CSV table of C-alpha atoms in Angstrom, one decimal:
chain,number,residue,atom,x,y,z
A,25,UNK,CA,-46.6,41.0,21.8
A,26,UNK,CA,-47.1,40.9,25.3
A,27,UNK,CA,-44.2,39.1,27.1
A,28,UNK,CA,-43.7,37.2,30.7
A,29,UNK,CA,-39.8,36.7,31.6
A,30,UNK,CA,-39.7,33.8,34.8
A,31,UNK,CA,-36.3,34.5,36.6
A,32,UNK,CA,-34.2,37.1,38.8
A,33,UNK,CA,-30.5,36.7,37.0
A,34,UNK,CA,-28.2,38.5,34.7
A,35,UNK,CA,-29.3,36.4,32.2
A,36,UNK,CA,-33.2,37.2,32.6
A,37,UNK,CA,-31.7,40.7,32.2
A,38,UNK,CA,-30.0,39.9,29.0
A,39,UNK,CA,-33.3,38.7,27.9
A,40,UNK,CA,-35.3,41.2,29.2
A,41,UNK,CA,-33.0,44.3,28.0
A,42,UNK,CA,-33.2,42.4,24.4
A,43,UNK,CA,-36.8,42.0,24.6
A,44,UNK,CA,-37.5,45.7,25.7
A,45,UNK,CA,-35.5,47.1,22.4
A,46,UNK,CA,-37.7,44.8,19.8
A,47,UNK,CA,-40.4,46.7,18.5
A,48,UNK,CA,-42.8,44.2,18.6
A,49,UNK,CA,-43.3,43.7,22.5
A,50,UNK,CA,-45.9,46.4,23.6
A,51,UNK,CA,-45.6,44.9,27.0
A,52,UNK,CA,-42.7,42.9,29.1
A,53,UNK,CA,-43.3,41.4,32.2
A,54,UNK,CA,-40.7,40.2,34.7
A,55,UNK,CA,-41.0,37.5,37.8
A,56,UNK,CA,-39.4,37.9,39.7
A,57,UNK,CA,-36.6,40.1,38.5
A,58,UNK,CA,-34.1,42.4,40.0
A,59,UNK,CA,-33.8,45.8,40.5
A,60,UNK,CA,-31.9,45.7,36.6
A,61,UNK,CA,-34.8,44.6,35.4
A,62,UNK,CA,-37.3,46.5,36.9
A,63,UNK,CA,-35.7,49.5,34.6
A,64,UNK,CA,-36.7,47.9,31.2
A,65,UNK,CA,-39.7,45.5,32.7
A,66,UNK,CA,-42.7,45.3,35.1
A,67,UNK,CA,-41.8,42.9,38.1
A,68,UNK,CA,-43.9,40.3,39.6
A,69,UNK,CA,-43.9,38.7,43.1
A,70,UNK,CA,-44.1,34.7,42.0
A,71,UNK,CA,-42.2,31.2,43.4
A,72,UNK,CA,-40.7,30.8,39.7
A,73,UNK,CA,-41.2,26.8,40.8
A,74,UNK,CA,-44.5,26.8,41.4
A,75,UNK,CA,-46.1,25.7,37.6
A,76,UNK,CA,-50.0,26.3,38.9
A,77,UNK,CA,-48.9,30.3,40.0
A,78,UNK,CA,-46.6,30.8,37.1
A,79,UNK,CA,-49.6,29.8,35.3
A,80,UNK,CA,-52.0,32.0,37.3
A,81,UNK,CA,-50.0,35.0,36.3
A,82,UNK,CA,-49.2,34.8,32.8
A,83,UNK,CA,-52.9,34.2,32.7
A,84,UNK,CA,-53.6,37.1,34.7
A,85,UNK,CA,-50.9,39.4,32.4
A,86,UNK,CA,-52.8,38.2,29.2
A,87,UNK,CA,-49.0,36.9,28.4
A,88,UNK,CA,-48.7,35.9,24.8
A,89,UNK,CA,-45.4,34.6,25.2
A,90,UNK,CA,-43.9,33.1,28.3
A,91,UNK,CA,-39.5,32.7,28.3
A,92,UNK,CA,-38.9,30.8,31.3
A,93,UNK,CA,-35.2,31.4,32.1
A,94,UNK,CA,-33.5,29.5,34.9
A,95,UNK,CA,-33.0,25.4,34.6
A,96,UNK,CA,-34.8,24.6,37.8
A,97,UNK,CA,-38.4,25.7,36.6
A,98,UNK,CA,-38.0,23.9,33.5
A,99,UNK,CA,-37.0,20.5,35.4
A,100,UNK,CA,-39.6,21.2,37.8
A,101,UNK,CA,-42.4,21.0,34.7
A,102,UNK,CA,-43.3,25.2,35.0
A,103,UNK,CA,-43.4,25.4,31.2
A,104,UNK,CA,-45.7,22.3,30.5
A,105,UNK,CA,-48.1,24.0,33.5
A,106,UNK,CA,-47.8,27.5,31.2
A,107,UNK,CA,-49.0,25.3,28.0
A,108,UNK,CA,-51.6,23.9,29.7
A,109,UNK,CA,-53.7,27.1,29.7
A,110,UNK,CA,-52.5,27.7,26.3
A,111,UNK,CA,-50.0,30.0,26.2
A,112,UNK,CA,-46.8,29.6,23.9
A,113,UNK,CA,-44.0,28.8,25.7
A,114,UNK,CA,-40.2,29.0,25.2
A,115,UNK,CA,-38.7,26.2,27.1
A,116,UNK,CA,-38.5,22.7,27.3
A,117,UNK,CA,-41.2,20.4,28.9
A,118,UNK,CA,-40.3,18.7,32.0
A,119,UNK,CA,-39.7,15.6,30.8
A,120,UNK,CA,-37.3,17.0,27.4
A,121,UNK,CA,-35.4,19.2,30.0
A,122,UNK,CA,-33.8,16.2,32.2
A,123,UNK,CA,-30.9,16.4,29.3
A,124,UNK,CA,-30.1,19.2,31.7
A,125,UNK,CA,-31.8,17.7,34.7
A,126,UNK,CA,-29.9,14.5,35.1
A,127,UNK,CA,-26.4,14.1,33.5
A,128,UNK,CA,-27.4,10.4,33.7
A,129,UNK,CA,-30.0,10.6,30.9
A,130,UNK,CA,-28.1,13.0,28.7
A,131,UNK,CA,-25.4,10.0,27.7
A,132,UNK,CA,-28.2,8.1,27.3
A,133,UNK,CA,-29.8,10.4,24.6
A,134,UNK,CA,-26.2,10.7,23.3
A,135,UNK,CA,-25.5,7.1,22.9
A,136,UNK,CA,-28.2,6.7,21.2
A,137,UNK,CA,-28.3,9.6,18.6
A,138,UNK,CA,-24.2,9.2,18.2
A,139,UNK,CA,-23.0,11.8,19.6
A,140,UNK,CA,-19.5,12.5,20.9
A,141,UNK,CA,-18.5,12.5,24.5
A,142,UNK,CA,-16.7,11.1,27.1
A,143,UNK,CA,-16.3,7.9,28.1
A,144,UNK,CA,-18.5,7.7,31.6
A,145,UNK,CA,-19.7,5.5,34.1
A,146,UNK,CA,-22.9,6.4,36.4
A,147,UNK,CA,-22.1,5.6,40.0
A,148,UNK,CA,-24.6,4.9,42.6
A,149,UNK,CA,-21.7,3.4,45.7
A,150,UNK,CA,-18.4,4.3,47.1
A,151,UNK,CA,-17.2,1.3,45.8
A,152,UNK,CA,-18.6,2.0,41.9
A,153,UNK,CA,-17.4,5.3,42.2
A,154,UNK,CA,-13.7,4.4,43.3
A,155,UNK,CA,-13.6,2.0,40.0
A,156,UNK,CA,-14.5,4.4,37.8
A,157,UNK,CA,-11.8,7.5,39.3
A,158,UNK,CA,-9.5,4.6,39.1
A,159,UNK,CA,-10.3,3.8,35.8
A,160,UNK,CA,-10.2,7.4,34.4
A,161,UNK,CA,-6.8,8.2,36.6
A,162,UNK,CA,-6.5,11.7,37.2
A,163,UNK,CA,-7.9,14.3,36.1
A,164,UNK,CA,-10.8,13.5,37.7
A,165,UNK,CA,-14.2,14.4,36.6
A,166,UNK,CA,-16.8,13.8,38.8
A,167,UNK,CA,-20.2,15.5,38.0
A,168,UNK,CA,-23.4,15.1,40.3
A,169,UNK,CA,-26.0,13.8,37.9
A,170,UNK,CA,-28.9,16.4,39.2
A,171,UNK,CA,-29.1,20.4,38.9
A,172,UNK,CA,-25.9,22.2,41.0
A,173,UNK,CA,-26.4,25.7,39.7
A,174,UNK,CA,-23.2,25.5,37.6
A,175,UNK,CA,-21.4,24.0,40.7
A,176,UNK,CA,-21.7,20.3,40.8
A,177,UNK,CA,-18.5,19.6,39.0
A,178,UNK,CA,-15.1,19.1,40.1
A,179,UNK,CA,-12.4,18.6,38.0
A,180,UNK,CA,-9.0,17.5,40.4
A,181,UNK,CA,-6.0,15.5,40.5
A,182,UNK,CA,-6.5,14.8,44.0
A,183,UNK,CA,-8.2,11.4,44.4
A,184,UNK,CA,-9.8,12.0,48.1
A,185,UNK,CA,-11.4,15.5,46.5
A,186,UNK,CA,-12.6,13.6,43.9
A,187,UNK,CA,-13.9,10.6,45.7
A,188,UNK,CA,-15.8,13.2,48.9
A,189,UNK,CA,-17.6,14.9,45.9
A,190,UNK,CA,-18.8,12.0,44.9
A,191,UNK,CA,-20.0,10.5,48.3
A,192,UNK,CA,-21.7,14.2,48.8
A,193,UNK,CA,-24.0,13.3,45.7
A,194,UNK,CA,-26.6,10.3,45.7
A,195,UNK,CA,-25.7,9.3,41.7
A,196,UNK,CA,-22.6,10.8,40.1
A,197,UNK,CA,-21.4,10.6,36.4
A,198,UNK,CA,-17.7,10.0,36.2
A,199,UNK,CA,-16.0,10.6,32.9
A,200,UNK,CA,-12.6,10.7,31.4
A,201,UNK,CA,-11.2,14.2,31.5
A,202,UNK,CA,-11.3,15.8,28.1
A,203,UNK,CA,-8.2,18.2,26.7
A,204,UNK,CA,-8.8,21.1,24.9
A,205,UNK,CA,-10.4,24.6,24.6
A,206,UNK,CA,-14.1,24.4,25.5
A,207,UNK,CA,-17.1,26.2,23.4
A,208,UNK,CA,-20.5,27.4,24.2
A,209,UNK,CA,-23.0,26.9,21.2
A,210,UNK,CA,-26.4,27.6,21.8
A,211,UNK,CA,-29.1,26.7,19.6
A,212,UNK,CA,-33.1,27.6,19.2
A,213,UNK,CA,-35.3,24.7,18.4
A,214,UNK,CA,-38.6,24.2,18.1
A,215,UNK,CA,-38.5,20.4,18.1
A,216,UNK,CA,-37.7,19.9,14.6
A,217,UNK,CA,-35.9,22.7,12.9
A,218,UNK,CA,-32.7,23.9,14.8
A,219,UNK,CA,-31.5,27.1,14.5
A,220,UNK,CA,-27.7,27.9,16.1
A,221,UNK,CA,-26.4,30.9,17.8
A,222,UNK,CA,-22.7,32.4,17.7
A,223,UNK,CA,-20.4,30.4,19.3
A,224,UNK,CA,-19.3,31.8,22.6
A,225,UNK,CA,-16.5,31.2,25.3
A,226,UNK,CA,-17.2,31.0,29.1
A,227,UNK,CA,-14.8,31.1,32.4
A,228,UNK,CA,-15.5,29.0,35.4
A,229,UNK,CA,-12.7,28.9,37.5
A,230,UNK,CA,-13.3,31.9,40.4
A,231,UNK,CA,-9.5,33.4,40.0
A,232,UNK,CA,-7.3,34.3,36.8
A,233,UNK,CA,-5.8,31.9,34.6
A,234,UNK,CA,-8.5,29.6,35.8
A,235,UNK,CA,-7.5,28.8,39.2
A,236,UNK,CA,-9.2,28.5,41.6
A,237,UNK,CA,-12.9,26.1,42.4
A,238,UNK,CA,-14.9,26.1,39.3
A,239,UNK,CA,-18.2,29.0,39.4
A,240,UNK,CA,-21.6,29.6,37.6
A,241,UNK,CA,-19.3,31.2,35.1
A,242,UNK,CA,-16.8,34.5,35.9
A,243,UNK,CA,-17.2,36.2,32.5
A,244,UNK,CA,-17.7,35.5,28.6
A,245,UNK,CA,-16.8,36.6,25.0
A,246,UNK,CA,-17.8,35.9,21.7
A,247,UNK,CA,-17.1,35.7,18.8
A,248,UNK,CA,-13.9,33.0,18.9
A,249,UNK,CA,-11.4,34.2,16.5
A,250,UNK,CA,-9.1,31.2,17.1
A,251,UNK,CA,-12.3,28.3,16.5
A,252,UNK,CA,-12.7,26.4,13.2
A,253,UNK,CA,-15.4,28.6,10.9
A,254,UNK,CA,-17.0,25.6,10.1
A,255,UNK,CA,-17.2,24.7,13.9
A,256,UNK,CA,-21.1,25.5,14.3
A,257,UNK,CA,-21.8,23.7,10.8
A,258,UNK,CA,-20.0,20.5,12.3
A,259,UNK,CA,-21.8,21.0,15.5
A,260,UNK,CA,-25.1,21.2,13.9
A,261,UNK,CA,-24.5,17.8,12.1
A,262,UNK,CA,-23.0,15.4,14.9
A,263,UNK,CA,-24.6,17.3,17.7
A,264,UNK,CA,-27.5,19.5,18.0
A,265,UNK,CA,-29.4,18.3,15.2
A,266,UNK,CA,-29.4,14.3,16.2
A,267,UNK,CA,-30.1,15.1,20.1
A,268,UNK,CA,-33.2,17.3,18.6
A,269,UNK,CA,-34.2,14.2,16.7
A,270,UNK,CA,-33.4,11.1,19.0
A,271,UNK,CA,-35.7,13.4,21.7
A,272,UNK,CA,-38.3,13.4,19.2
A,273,UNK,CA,-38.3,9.7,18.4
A,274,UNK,CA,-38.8,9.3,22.1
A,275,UNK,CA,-41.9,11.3,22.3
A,276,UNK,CA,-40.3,14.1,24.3
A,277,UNK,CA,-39.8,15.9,21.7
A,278,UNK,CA,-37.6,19.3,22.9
A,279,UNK,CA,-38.4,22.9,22.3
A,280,UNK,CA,-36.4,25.6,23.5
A,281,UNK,CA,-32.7,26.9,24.3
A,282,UNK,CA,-30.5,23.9,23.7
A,283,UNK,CA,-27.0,24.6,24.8
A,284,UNK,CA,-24.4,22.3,24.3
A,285,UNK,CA,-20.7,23.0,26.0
A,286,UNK,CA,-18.3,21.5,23.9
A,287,UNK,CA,-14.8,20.4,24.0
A,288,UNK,CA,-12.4,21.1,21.1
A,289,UNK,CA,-9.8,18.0,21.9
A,290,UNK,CA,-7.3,16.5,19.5
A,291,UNK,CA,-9.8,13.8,19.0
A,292,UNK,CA,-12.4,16.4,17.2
A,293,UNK,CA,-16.2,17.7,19.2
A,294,UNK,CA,-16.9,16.4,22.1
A,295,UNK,CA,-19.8,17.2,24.0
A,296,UNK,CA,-18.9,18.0,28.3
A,297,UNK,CA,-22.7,19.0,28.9
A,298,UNK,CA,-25.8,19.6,28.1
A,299,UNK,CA,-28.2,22.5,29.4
A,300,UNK,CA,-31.7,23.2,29.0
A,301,UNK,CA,-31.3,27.0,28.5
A,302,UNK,CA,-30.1,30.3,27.7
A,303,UNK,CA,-26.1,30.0,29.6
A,304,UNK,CA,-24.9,32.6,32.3
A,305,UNK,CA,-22.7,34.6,31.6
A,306,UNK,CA,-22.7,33.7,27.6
A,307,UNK,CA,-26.1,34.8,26.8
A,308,UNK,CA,-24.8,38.4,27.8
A,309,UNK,CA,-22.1,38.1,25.1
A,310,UNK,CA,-24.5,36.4,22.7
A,311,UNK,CA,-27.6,38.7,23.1
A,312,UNK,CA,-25.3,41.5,22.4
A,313,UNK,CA,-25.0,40.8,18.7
A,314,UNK,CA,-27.5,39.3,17.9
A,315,UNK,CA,-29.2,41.7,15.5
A,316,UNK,CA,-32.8,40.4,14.7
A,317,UNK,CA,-35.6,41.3,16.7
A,318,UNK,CA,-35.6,38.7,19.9
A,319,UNK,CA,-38.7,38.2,20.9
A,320,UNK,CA,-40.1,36.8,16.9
A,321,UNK,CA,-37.2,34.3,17.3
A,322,UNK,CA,-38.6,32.7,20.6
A,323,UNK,CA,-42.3,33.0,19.6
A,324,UNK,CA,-41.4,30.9,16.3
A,325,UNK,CA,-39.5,28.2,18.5
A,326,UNK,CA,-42.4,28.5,20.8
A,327,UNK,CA,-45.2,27.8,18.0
A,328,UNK,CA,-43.1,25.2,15.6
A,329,UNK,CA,-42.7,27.8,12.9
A,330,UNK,CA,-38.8,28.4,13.2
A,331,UNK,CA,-38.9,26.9,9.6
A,332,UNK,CA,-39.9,29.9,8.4
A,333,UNK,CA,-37.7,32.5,10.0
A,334,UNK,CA,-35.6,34.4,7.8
A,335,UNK,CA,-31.6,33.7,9.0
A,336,UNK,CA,-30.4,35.7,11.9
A,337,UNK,CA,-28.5,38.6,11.5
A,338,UNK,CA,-25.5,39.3,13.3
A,339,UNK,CA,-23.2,42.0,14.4
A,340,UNK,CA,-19.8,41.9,13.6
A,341,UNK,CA,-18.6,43.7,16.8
A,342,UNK,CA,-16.9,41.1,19.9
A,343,UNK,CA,-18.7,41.3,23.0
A,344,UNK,CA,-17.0,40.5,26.7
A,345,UNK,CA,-19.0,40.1,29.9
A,346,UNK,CA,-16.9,40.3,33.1
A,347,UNK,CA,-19.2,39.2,36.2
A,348,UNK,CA,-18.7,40.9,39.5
A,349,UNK,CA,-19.1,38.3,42.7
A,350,UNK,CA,-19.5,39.0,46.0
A,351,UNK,CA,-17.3,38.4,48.7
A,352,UNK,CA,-16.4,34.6,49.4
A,353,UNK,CA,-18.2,33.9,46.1
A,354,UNK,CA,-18.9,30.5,45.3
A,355,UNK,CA,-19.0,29.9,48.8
A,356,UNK,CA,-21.7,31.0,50.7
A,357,UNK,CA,-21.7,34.8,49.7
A,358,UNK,CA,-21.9,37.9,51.4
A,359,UNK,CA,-24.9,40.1,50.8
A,360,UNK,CA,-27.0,43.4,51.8
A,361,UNK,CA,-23.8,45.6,50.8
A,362,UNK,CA,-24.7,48.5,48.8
A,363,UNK,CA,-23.3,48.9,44.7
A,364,UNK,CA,-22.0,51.9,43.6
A,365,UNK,CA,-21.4,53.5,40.2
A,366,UNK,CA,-24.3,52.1,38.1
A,367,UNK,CA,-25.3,55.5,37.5
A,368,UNK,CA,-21.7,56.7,36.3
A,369,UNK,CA,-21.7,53.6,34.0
A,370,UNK,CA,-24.8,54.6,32.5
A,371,UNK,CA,-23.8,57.8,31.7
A,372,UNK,CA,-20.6,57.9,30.9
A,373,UNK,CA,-20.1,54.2,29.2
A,374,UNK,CA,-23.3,53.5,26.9
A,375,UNK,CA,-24.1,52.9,24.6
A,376,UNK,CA,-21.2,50.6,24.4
A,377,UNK,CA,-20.9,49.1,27.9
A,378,UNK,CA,-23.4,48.6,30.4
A,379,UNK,CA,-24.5,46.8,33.5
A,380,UNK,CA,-26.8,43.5,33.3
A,381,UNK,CA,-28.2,43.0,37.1
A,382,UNK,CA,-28.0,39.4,38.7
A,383,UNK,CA,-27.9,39.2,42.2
A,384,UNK,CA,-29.1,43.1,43.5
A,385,UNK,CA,-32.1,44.0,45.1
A,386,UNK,CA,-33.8,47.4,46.0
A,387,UNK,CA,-33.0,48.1,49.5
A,388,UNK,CA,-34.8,52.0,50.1
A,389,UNK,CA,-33.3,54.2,47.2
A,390,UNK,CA,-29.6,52.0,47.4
A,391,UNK,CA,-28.8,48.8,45.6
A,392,UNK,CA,-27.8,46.5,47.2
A,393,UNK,CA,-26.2,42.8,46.8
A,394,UNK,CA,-28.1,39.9,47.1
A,395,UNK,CA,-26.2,36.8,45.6
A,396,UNK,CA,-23.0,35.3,45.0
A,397,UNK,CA,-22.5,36.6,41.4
A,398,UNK,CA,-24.0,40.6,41.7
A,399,UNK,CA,-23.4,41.7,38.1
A,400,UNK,CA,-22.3,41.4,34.8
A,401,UNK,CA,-20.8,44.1,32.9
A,402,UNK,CA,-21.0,43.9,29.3
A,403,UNK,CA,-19.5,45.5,26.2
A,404,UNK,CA,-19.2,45.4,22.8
A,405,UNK,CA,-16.1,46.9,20.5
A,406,UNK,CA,-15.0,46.7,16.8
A,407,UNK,CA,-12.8,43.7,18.6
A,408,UNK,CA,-11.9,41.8,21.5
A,409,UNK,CA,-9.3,44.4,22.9
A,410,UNK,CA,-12.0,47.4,22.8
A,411,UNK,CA,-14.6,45.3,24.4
A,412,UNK,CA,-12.2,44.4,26.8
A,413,UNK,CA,-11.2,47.9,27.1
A,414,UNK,CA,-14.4,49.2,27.9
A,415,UNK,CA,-16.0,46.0,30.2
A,416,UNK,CA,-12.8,46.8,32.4
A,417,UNK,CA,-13.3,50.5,32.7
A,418,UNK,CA,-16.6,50.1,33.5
A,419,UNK,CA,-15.9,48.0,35.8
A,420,UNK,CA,-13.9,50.1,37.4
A,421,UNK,CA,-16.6,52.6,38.1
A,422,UNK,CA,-18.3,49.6,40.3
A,423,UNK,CA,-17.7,50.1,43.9
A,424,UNK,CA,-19.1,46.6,46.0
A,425,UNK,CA,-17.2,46.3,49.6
A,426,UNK,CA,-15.1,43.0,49.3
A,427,UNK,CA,-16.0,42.0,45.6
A,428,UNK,CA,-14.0,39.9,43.0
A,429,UNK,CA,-13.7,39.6,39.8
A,430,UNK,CA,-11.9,37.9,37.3
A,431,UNK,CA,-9.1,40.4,35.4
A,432,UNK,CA,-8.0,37.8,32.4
A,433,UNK,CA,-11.6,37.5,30.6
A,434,UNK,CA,-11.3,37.1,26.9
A,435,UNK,CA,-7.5,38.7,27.2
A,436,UNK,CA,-5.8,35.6,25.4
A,437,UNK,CA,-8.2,35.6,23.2
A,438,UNK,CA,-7.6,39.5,22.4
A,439,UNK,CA,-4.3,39.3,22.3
A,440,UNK,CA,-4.2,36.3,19.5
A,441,UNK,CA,-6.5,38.0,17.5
């Protein structure tokens, strides 16, 4: 199978490094990439927005399978451009991808297919907006209803906060803060059939014991060994299952990664979000035990044949990501400053650990920085506390002038176990 990854993050590296150990890809394609990925894949120059060059190129390529990675292709349509020239596709159309697109339409779909959430108002005006904060009380949860790159949430208890976010948004979502541990569950879908993934948890907040403003995600692990075992069974039944239907009734019928971050509250599920693909940084936990060969798995959501795919086989090892940020990171981050170590990590850590590329870039023989979240290390152990072990020491080996990163990831967890 020849295979054309659109995207330049860790998680396109996750994908990519999952897709170059499966047997069955003879050739793997990247655009644009980083320099991670240009290890395991061949890159490509291409706007990953522009549908009609995307297309071009996976055309060009002889792609028989095109993974489009990020949310903002998939809003902007580049996968229905892809299937117009024929070519199987794993992601969402544009239309089936505003679940992600616009938080607006997602409790729409949820209303309908009866799915738990929070309560919410869509606000338009200062003035709707200060009835609905003053309806909720604090905390407040204001989200802007378009794409924000994991950033267009706040969660306060200061109402002035609260209120500026939402003037700095054109339509906001304002919901009633929900308690409780929250869950990543991913599923594959093909528009009919559903198939989930291992639960995994995520950390937003930019500083330990989740202070700090909220991120595209500091670090992951997975599996939960505090979380219900029949948590992805009831998740299945009251949420992924009847979104994949109700989008189907409409006639947008959705195909893809759905990813559903979840709430554990007293009350039972509730759903916070919905995405439209593969998350960052839990696909790097994910990817890392998933046992069966990737690339057959996203052809048969591509084709409608998930059906018939035999169940997915799992490792029992823990996996932990920690991602390392640049400086000021998730403010407007510092970048061009060379990374050091990735060599040392390579051959002193693997097989167990290694380094998943997101924002890096070739500069002359260095690497060098060129994003607000730089890398995610990854590692897998017999449990949390070895995976934790050797993310950390691997880390460790990483030198980046005036980076951050989270030293708490997956430790409660860990410990508990």
């Amino acid at each position: 199978m020849n295979v054309l990854v659109i995207g330049s993050g860790a998680r396109e590296h996750a994908l990519c490094r999952s897709l170059s150990l499966d047997p069955a890809v003879t050739a793997l394609h990247c655009a644009p990439g980083n320099a991670g990925i240009a290890e395991v894949a061949e890159l490509h120059r291409v706007d990953a927005l522009d549908g009609a060059a995307v297309r071009a190129l996976a055309v060009e390529l002889g792609a028989e399978l095109v993974v489009v990675g990020p949310e903002a292709p998939l809003v902007a349509g580049v996968a229905d451009a892809v299937r117009e020239a024929g070519i199987p596709v794993f992601g969402p159309s544009k239309e089936a991808a505003q679940l992600e697109g616009s938080k607006a339409f997602a409790k729409d779909v949820m209303a309908a297919a009866g799915v738990p959430t929070a309560r919410s108002y869509v606000c338009t005006t200062p003035e709707e907006a200060a009835e609905a904060l003053d309806a909720f009380g604090a905390p407040y949860v204001v989200k802007d209803d378009g794409l924000a790159a994991g950033k267009g949430v706040v969660v306060t208890d200061d109402l002035e906060a609260a209120a500026a976010h939402a003037a700095a948004c054109d339509r906001v979502v304002i919901e009633e803060f929900l308690d409780g541990p929250e869950v990543s569950l991913f599923a594959i879908t093909d528009g009919v059939t559903v198939v989930p993934l291992q639960p995994a948890q995520d950390f937003k907040r930019a500083l330990d014991g989740d202070e700090g403003p909220n991120t595209g995600g500091m670090g992951a692990y997975s599996p939960l060994p505090w979380a219900d075992p029949k948590l992805v069974e009831e998740v299945m039944e009251t949420v992924l299952q009847p979104t994949v239907d109700e989008l189907r009734r409409r006639g947008t019928p959705f195909s893809g990664l759905l990813y559903a971050g979840l709430a554990i509250t007293g009350r039972g599920v509730r759903v916070i979000e919905f995405n439209a693909r593969f998350g960052d940084p839990e696909t790097q936990v994910v990817l890392a035990r998933l046992r069966t060969p990737l690339a057959g798995v996203l052809a048969a959501a591509a084709t409608g044949e998930l059906a018939d795919l035999p169940p997915l086989r799992w490792s029992e090892e823990a996996a932990v990501t920690v991602v390392i940020a640049s400086h000021n990171y998730p403010g407007d981050p510092r970048t061009g400053d060379p990374i050091t170590g990735l060599a040392d990590v390579a051959a002193e850590d693997a097989p167990h650990a290694y380094v998943l590329h997101a924002g890096t870039r070739r500069d002359g023989d260095d690497v060098v920085s060129a994003g607000g979240r730089v890398l995610s290390v990854t590692a897998t152990g017999a449990g949390l506390t070895e995976a934790r072990d050797r993310a950390y020491r691997a880390v460790a080996r990483i030198g980046l002038d005036g980076s951050q990163h989270r030293t708490d990831i997956a430790a409660k967890a860990a410990a508990e176990a």
